[in-house]
Amino acid sequence: HLELQQWESSSKTFFSKSKCVKPKVNLDLQKDNPKVVHAFDIEDLGDEAVYCRCWRSKKFPYCDGAHAKHNQETGDNVGPLIIKRKEA
Amino acid sequence: HLELQQWESSSKTFFSKSKCVKPKVNLDLQKDNPKVVHAFDIEDLGDEAVYCRCWRSKKFPYCDGAHAKHNQETGDNVGPLIIKRKEA
């Protein structure tokens, strides 16, 4: 059972009450960039902008609805940030 | 080696090239809310708003810099969204 003990020992690094200890949030986007920050000027916004916070959008930094599939597949509850003009 | 084989088999559900298959993005925030969406009116924004996209901020939906610790601990590269007035 030596092999099994090694497996169990190393698995403690990965498992917790959730599936993993401290997982990444962004799995794929701009992995050559050490910190993905976006900045926009208020004056340049249209009537409504919907920004991705799940990091799964193909239109990142904008939302494409990918959070729905992500939430369904993982049991997560993330959603976008909406910046809009009143009465727009 | 039956036990080991069972471990290896079940571990395939969890492991991938990264630490886990399809981890959650939001580990703790508003878990009674099935989809955490925020909406703000442009007219109500000040000179600058910095919005959290790592879901680790104690000031969520605003950034408190928690992405720095998250990135360091996990090897991730997430950062906030900044909405600002020109020349602010």
Coordinates of N, CA and C in Angstrom, one line a residue:
Chain A
H1 N 0.8 -1.2 0.0 CA 0.0 0.0 0.0 C 0.8 1.3 0.0
L2 N 2.1 1.1 -0.3 CA 3.0 2.3 -0.3 C 2.5 3.3 -1.4
E3 N 2.3 2.8 -2.6 CA 1.8 3.7 -3.7 C 0.5 4.4 -3.3
L4 N -0.4 3.6 -2.7 CA -1.7 4.3 -2.3 C -1.4 5.4 -1.3
Q5 N -0.6 5.1 -0.3 CA -0.3 6.1 0.7 C 0.3 7.4 0.1
Q6 N 1.1 7.2 -0.9 CA 1.7 8.3 -1.6 C 0.6 9.1 -2.3
W7 N -0.3 8.4 -3.0 CA -1.4 9.0 -3.6 C -2.2 9.8 -2.6
E8 N -2.6 9.2 -1.5 CA -3.4 9.9 -0.5 C -2.7 11.1 0.0
S9 N -1.4 11.0 0.2 CA -0.6 12.1 0.7 C -0.6 13.3 -0.3
S10 N -0.3 13.0 -1.5 CA -0.3 14.1 -2.5 C -1.7 14.7 -2.7
S11 N -2.7 13.8 -2.6 CA -4.1 14.3 -2.9 C -4.5 15.4 -1.9
K12 N -3.9 15.3 -0.7 CA -4.3 16.3 0.3 C -3.9 17.7 -0.1
T13 N -3.0 17.8 -1.0 CA -2.6 19.1 -1.6 C -3.7 19.7 -2.4
F14 N -4.5 18.8 -3.0 CA -5.5 19.3 -4.0 C -6.9 19.3 -3.5
F15 N -7.3 18.4 -2.6 CA -8.7 18.3 -2.3 C -9.0 19.1 -1.0
S16 N -10.3 19.5 -0.9 CA -10.8 20.2 0.3 C -12.3 19.9 0.3
K17 N -13.0 20.7 1.1 CA -14.5 20.6 1.0 C -15.0 20.8 -0.4
S18 N -14.4 21.7 -1.1 CA -14.7 21.8 -2.5 C -13.8 20.9 -3.3
K19 N -13.8 21.0 -4.6 CA -13.1 20.1 -5.4 C -11.6 20.3 -5.3
C20 N -11.1 21.6 -5.1 CA -9.7 21.8 -5.1 C -9.4 22.9 -4.1
V21 N -8.1 23.0 -3.7 CA -7.6 24.0 -2.9 C -7.2 25.2 -3.8
K22 N -7.8 26.4 -3.6 CA -7.3 27.6 -4.2 C -7.1 27.4 -5.7
P23 N -8.2 27.1 -6.4 CA -8.1 27.0 -7.9 C -7.9 28.4 -8.6
K24 N -7.4 28.4 -9.8 CA -7.4 29.6 -10.6 C -8.8 30.0 -10.9
V25 N -8.9 31.3 -11.2 CA -10.2 31.9 -11.7 C -10.2 31.9 -13.2
N26 N -9.1 32.4 -13.8 CA -8.9 32.5 -15.2 C -8.1 31.3 -15.7
L27 N -8.7 30.4 -16.5 CA -8.0 29.2 -16.9 C -7.2 29.4 -18.2
D28 N -7.6 30.3 -19.0 CA -7.0 30.4 -20.4 C -6.6 31.8 -20.9
L29 N -7.3 32.8 -20.4 CA -7.2 34.1 -21.1 C -5.8 34.8 -20.8
Q30 N -5.2 35.3 -21.9 CA -4.0 36.2 -21.8 C -3.0 35.6 -20.8
K31 N -2.6 34.4 -20.9 CA -1.7 33.8 -19.9 C -0.3 34.3 -20.0
D32 N 0.0 35.1 -21.1 CA 1.3 35.7 -21.2 C 1.3 37.1 -20.4
N33 N 0.1 37.5 -19.9 CA 0.0 38.8 -19.2 C -0.1 38.5 -17.7
P34 N 0.8 39.0 -16.9 CA 0.8 38.6 -15.5 C -0.4 39.1 -14.7
K35 N -1.0 40.2 -15.2 CA -2.2 40.7 -14.5 C -3.1 41.3 -15.5
V36 N -4.3 40.7 -15.8 CA -5.2 41.2 -16.8 C -6.1 42.3 -16.2
V37 N -5.8 43.5 -16.5 CA -6.6 44.7 -16.1 C -7.1 45.3 -17.3
H38 N -8.4 45.8 -17.2 CA -9.0 46.6 -18.3 C -9.4 47.9 -17.7
A39 N -9.3 49.0 -18.5 CA -9.7 50.3 -18.1 C -10.4 51.0 -19.2
F40 N -11.6 51.5 -18.9 CA -12.4 52.2 -19.9 C -12.8 53.6 -19.5
D41 N -12.9 54.5 -20.4 CA -13.3 55.9 -20.0 C -14.9 55.9 -20.1
I42 N -15.4 56.5 -19.1 CA -16.9 56.7 -19.0 C -17.5 57.3 -20.2
E43 N -16.7 58.3 -20.7 CA -17.2 59.1 -21.8 C -17.3 58.3 -23.1
D44 N -16.6 57.1 -23.1 CA -16.6 56.3 -24.3 C -17.7 55.2 -24.3
L45 N -18.4 55.1 -23.1 CA -19.3 54.0 -23.0 C -20.6 54.3 -23.8
G46 N -21.2 53.3 -24.3 CA -22.5 53.5 -24.9 C -23.7 53.5 -23.9
D47 N -24.8 53.1 -24.3 CA -26.0 53.0 -23.4 C -25.8 51.9 -22.4
E48 N -25.1 50.9 -22.8 CA -25.0 49.7 -21.8 C -23.8 48.9 -22.2
A49 N -23.0 48.6 -21.2 CA -21.9 47.6 -21.4 C -22.0 46.5 -20.3
V50 N -21.8 45.3 -20.8 CA -21.9 44.1 -19.9 C -20.6 43.5 -19.9
Y51 N -20.0 43.5 -18.7 CA -18.6 43.0 -18.5 C -18.5 41.6 -17.9
C52 N -17.7 40.7 -18.4 CA -17.6 39.4 -18.0 C -16.8 39.3 -16.6
R53 N -17.3 38.5 -15.7 CA -16.6 38.3 -14.5 C -16.4 36.8 -14.2
C54 N -16.7 36.0 -15.2 CA -16.4 34.5 -15.1 C -15.2 34.1 -15.8
W55 N -14.6 34.9 -16.6 CA -13.4 34.7 -17.4 C -13.5 33.5 -18.4
R56 N -14.8 33.3 -18.8 CA -15.0 32.2 -19.8 C -15.5 32.8 -21.1
S57 N -15.7 34.1 -21.2 CA -16.3 34.7 -22.3 C -15.4 34.7 -23.5
K58 N -15.9 34.4 -24.7 CA -15.1 34.5 -25.9 C -15.0 36.0 -26.3
K59 N -15.8 36.9 -25.7 CA -15.8 38.3 -26.0 C -15.1 39.1 -24.9
F60 N -14.4 38.4 -24.0 CA -13.8 39.1 -22.9 C -13.0 40.3 -23.3
P61 N -13.1 41.4 -22.6 CA -13.7 41.6 -21.3 C -15.2 41.8 -21.2
Y62 N -15.9 41.6 -22.4 CA -17.4 41.7 -22.4 C -18.0 40.3 -22.2
C63 N -19.2 40.4 -21.7 CA -19.9 39.1 -21.4 C -20.5 38.6 -22.7
D64 N -20.4 37.3 -22.9 CA -21.1 36.6 -24.0 C -22.1 35.5 -23.4
G65 N -22.4 35.6 -22.1 CA -23.3 34.6 -21.5 C -22.7 33.3 -21.1
A66 N -21.4 33.2 -21.2 CA -20.7 32.0 -20.9 C -20.8 31.6 -19.4
H67 N -21.1 32.6 -18.6 CA -21.3 32.2 -17.2 C -22.4 31.2 -17.0
A68 N -23.4 31.2 -17.9 CA -24.5 30.2 -17.7 C -24.0 28.8 -17.8
K69 N -23.2 28.5 -18.8 CA -22.7 27.1 -18.9 C -21.7 26.8 -17.8
H70 N -20.9 27.8 -17.4 CA -20.0 27.6 -16.3 C -20.7 27.3 -15.0
N71 N -21.7 28.1 -14.7 CA -22.5 27.9 -13.5 C -23.1 26.5 -13.5
Q72 N -23.7 26.1 -14.6 CA -24.4 24.8 -14.7 C -23.4 23.7 -14.5
E73 N -22.2 23.8 -15.1 CA -21.2 22.7 -15.1 C -20.5 22.6 -13.7
T74 N -20.4 23.7 -13.0 CA -19.6 23.7 -11.8 C -20.4 23.9 -10.5
G75 N -21.7 24.3 -10.7 CA -22.5 24.7 -9.5 C -22.1 26.0 -8.9
D76 N -21.4 26.8 -9.8 CA -21.1 28.2 -9.4 C -22.2 29.1 -9.5
N77 N -22.1 30.4 -9.1 CA -23.2 31.4 -9.2 C -22.7 32.7 -9.6
V78 N -21.7 32.8 -10.6 CA -21.2 34.0 -11.0 C -22.0 34.7 -12.1
G79 N -21.9 36.0 -12.3 CA -22.7 36.7 -13.3 C -21.9 38.0 -13.6
P80 N -22.4 38.7 -14.6 CA -21.6 39.9 -15.1 C -21.9 41.1 -14.4
L81 N -21.1 42.2 -14.7 CA -21.2 43.5 -14.2 C -21.8 44.4 -15.4
I82 N -22.9 45.1 -15.1 CA -23.6 45.9 -16.1 C -23.4 47.4 -15.7
I83 N -22.9 48.1 -16.7 CA -22.8 49.6 -16.5 C -23.7 50.2 -17.6
K84 N -24.7 51.0 -17.2 CA -25.7 51.4 -18.2 C -26.2 52.8 -17.9
R85 N -26.7 53.5 -18.9 CA -27.3 54.8 -18.7 C -28.7 54.6 -18.2
K86 N -29.1 55.5 -17.3 CA -30.5 55.5 -16.8 C -31.5 55.6 -18.0
E87 N -32.6 54.9 -17.9 CA -33.6 55.0 -18.9 C -33.2 54.5 -20.2
A88 N -32.0 53.9 -20.3 CA -31.5 53.4 -21.6 C -32.3 52.3 -22.1
Chain B
H1 N -3.6 -4.0 -5.6 CA -3.6 -2.7 -6.2 C -5.0 -2.3 -6.6
L2 N -6.0 -3.0 -6.1 CA -7.4 -2.6 -6.4 C -7.7 -1.2 -5.9
E3 N -7.4 -1.0 -4.6 CA -7.7 0.4 -4.1 C -7.0 1.5 -4.9
L4 N -5.7 1.2 -5.2 CA -5.0 2.2 -6.0 C -5.7 2.5 -7.3
Q5 N -6.1 1.4 -8.0 CA -6.8 1.6 -9.3 C -8.1 2.4 -9.1
Q6 N -8.8 2.2 -8.0 CA -10.0 3.0 -7.7 C -9.6 4.5 -7.5
W7 N -8.5 4.7 -6.8 CA -8.1 6.1 -6.6 C -7.7 6.7 -7.9
E8 N -7.0 6.0 -8.7 CA -6.6 6.6 -10.0 C -7.8 6.9 -10.9
S9 N -8.7 6.0 -10.8 CA -9.9 6.2 -11.7 C -10.7 7.4 -11.2
S10 N -11.0 7.5 -9.9 CA -11.7 8.7 -9.4 C -11.0 10.0 -9.6
S11 N -9.6 9.9 -9.5 CA -8.9 11.1 -9.6 C -9.0 11.7 -11.0
K12 N -9.2 10.9 -12.0 CA -9.4 11.4 -13.4 C -10.5 12.4 -13.5
T13 N -11.5 12.3 -12.6 CA -12.6 13.3 -12.5 C -12.1 14.6 -12.1
F14 N -11.0 14.7 -11.3 CA -10.6 16.0 -10.7 C -9.4 16.6 -11.4
F15 N -8.5 15.7 -11.8 CA -7.2 16.3 -12.3 C -7.2 16.6 -13.8
S16 N -6.4 17.5 -14.2 CA -6.2 17.8 -15.6 C -4.8 18.4 -15.7
K17 N -4.6 19.1 -16.9 CA -3.3 19.8 -17.0 C -3.2 20.8 -15.9
S18 N -4.3 21.4 -15.5 CA -4.3 22.3 -14.3 C -4.6 21.5 -13.1
K19 N -4.8 22.1 -12.0 CA -5.1 21.4 -10.7 C -6.4 20.6 -10.7
C20 N -7.4 21.2 -11.4 CA -8.7 20.6 -11.3 C -9.5 20.8 -12.6
V21 N -10.5 20.0 -12.8 CA -11.4 20.1 -13.9 C -12.5 21.0 -13.5
K22 N -12.7 22.1 -14.3 CA -13.8 23.0 -14.1 C -14.1 23.4 -12.7
P23 N -13.2 24.1 -12.1 CA -13.4 24.6 -10.7 C -14.4 25.8 -10.7
K24 N -14.9 26.1 -9.6 CA -15.7 27.3 -9.4 C -14.8 28.5 -9.5
V25 N -15.4 29.7 -9.9 CA -14.7 30.9 -9.9 C -15.0 31.6 -8.5
N26 N -16.2 31.7 -8.1 CA -16.6 32.3 -6.8 C -16.7 31.2 -5.8
L27 N -15.9 31.2 -4.8 CA -15.9 30.2 -3.8 C -16.8 30.5 -2.6
D28 N -17.1 31.8 -2.3 CA -17.8 32.1 -1.1 C -18.9 33.1 -1.2
L29 N -18.9 34.0 -2.2 CA -19.8 35.2 -2.1 C -21.2 34.9 -2.5
Q30 N -22.1 35.3 -1.7 CA -23.6 35.3 -2.0 C -24.0 33.9 -2.5
K31 N -23.6 32.9 -1.8 CA -24.0 31.5 -2.3 C -25.4 31.2 -2.2
D32 N -26.2 32.1 -1.6 CA -27.7 31.9 -1.7 C -28.3 32.5 -2.9
N33 N -27.5 33.2 -3.7 CA -28.0 33.9 -4.9 C -27.5 33.0 -6.1
P34 N -28.5 32.6 -6.9 CA -28.1 31.6 -8.0 C -27.2 32.3 -9.1
K35 N -27.3 33.6 -9.2 CA -26.4 34.3 -10.2 C -26.2 35.7 -9.7
V36 N -24.9 36.0 -9.4 CA -24.6 37.3 -8.8 C -24.3 38.3 -9.9
V37 N -25.3 39.2 -10.2 CA -25.2 40.2 -11.2 C -25.2 41.6 -10.5
H38 N -24.4 42.5 -11.0 CA -24.4 43.9 -10.5 C -24.7 44.8 -11.6
A39 N -25.5 45.8 -11.4 CA -25.8 46.8 -12.4 C -25.7 48.2 -11.8
F40 N -25.0 49.1 -12.5 CA -24.8 50.4 -12.0 C -25.1 51.4 -13.1
D41 N -25.7 52.6 -12.7 CA -26.0 53.6 -13.7 C -24.7 54.5 -13.9
I42 N -24.5 54.8 -15.2 CA -23.3 55.6 -15.5 C -23.4 56.9 -14.8
E43 N -24.6 57.5 -14.7 CA -24.7 58.8 -14.1 C -24.3 58.8 -12.6
D44 N -24.3 57.7 -12.0 CA -24.0 57.6 -10.6 C -22.6 57.3 -10.3
L45 N -21.8 57.1 -11.3 CA -20.4 56.8 -11.1 C -19.6 58.0 -10.7
G46 N -18.6 57.9 -9.9 CA -17.7 59.0 -9.6 C -16.6 59.2 -10.7
D47 N -15.5 59.6 -10.3 CA -14.4 59.8 -11.2 C -13.8 58.5 -11.6
E48 N -13.8 57.5 -10.7 CA -13.2 56.2 -11.0 C -13.9 55.1 -10.1
A49 N -14.2 54.0 -10.8 CA -14.7 52.8 -10.0 C -13.8 51.6 -10.5
V50 N -13.4 50.9 -9.5 CA -12.5 49.7 -9.7 C -13.3 48.5 -9.3
Y51 N -13.7 47.6 -10.3 CA -14.5 46.5 -10.0 C -13.7 45.2 -9.9
C52 N -14.1 44.4 -8.9 CA -13.4 43.1 -8.7 C -13.8 42.0 -9.8
R53 N -12.8 41.3 -10.3 CA -13.1 40.2 -11.2 C -12.5 38.9 -10.7
C54 N -12.0 38.9 -9.5 CA -11.4 37.7 -8.9 C -12.3 37.0 -7.9
W55 N -13.3 37.8 -7.5 CA -14.3 37.2 -6.5 C -13.7 36.9 -5.2
R56 N -12.6 37.6 -4.8 CA -12.0 37.4 -3.5 C -12.1 38.6 -2.7
S57 N -12.6 39.7 -3.2 CA -12.6 41.0 -2.6 C -13.5 41.1 -1.4
K58 N -13.1 41.6 -0.3 CA -14.0 41.9 0.8 C -14.9 43.0 0.6
K59 N -14.6 43.8 -0.5 CA -15.5 45.0 -0.9 C -16.2 44.7 -2.1
F60 N -16.4 43.4 -2.5 CA -17.1 43.0 -3.7 C -18.4 43.7 -3.8
P61 N -18.9 44.3 -4.9 CA -18.3 44.1 -6.3 C -17.1 45.0 -6.6
Y62 N -16.6 45.8 -5.6 CA -15.4 46.6 -5.8 C -14.2 45.9 -5.5
C63 N -13.1 46.3 -6.1 CA -11.8 45.7 -5.9 C -11.2 46.2 -4.6
D64 N -10.6 45.3 -3.8 CA -9.8 45.7 -2.7 C -8.3 45.2 -2.8
G65 N -8.0 44.8 -4.0 CA -6.6 44.3 -4.2 C -6.4 42.9 -3.9
A66 N -7.4 42.1 -3.6 CA -7.3 40.7 -3.2 C -6.8 39.8 -4.3
H67 N -6.9 40.3 -5.6 CA -6.4 39.5 -6.7 C -4.9 39.3 -6.6
A68 N -4.2 40.2 -5.9 CA -2.7 40.1 -5.8 C -2.3 38.8 -5.0
K69 N -3.0 38.6 -3.9 CA -2.7 37.4 -3.1 C -3.2 36.2 -3.8
H70 N -4.4 36.3 -4.4 CA -4.9 35.1 -5.2 C -4.0 34.7 -6.3
N71 N -3.5 35.7 -7.1 CA -2.6 35.4 -8.2 C -1.3 34.7 -7.6
Q72 N -0.8 35.3 -6.5 CA 0.4 34.7 -6.0 C 0.3 33.3 -5.5
E73 N -0.9 33.0 -4.9 CA -1.1 31.7 -4.3 C -1.4 30.7 -5.3
T74 N -2.0 31.1 -6.4 CA -2.5 30.1 -7.4 C -1.8 30.1 -8.7
G75 N -0.9 31.1 -8.9 CA -0.3 31.3 -10.3 C -1.3 31.8 -11.3
D76 N -2.4 32.4 -10.8 CA -3.4 33.0 -11.7 C -2.9 34.4 -12.2
N77 N -3.6 35.0 -13.1 CA -3.3 36.3 -13.6 C -4.5 37.3 -13.8
V78 N -5.4 37.2 -12.8 CA -6.6 38.0 -12.9 C -6.4 39.4 -12.3
G79 N -7.2 40.4 -12.8 CA -7.1 41.8 -12.3 C -8.4 42.4 -12.5
P80 N -8.6 43.6 -12.0 CA -9.9 44.3 -12.0 C -10.3 45.0 -13.3
L81 N -11.5 45.5 -13.3 CA -12.0 46.3 -14.4 C -12.1 47.7 -13.8
I82 N -11.6 48.7 -14.6 CA -11.6 50.1 -14.1 C -12.4 50.9 -15.1
I83 N -13.4 51.6 -14.5 CA -14.2 52.6 -15.3 C -14.0 54.0 -14.7
K84 N -13.5 54.9 -15.6 CA -13.0 56.2 -15.1 C -13.3 57.3 -16.0
R85 N -13.4 58.5 -15.5 CA -13.5 59.7 -16.3 C -12.2 60.1 -16.9
K86 N -12.2 60.5 -18.1 CA -11.0 61.0 -18.8 C -10.4 62.1 -17.9
E87 N -9.1 62.2 -17.9 CA -8.4 63.2 -17.2 C -8.7 63.2 -15.7
A88 N -9.4 62.2 -15.2 CA -9.7 62.2 -13.7 C -8.5 62.0 -12.9

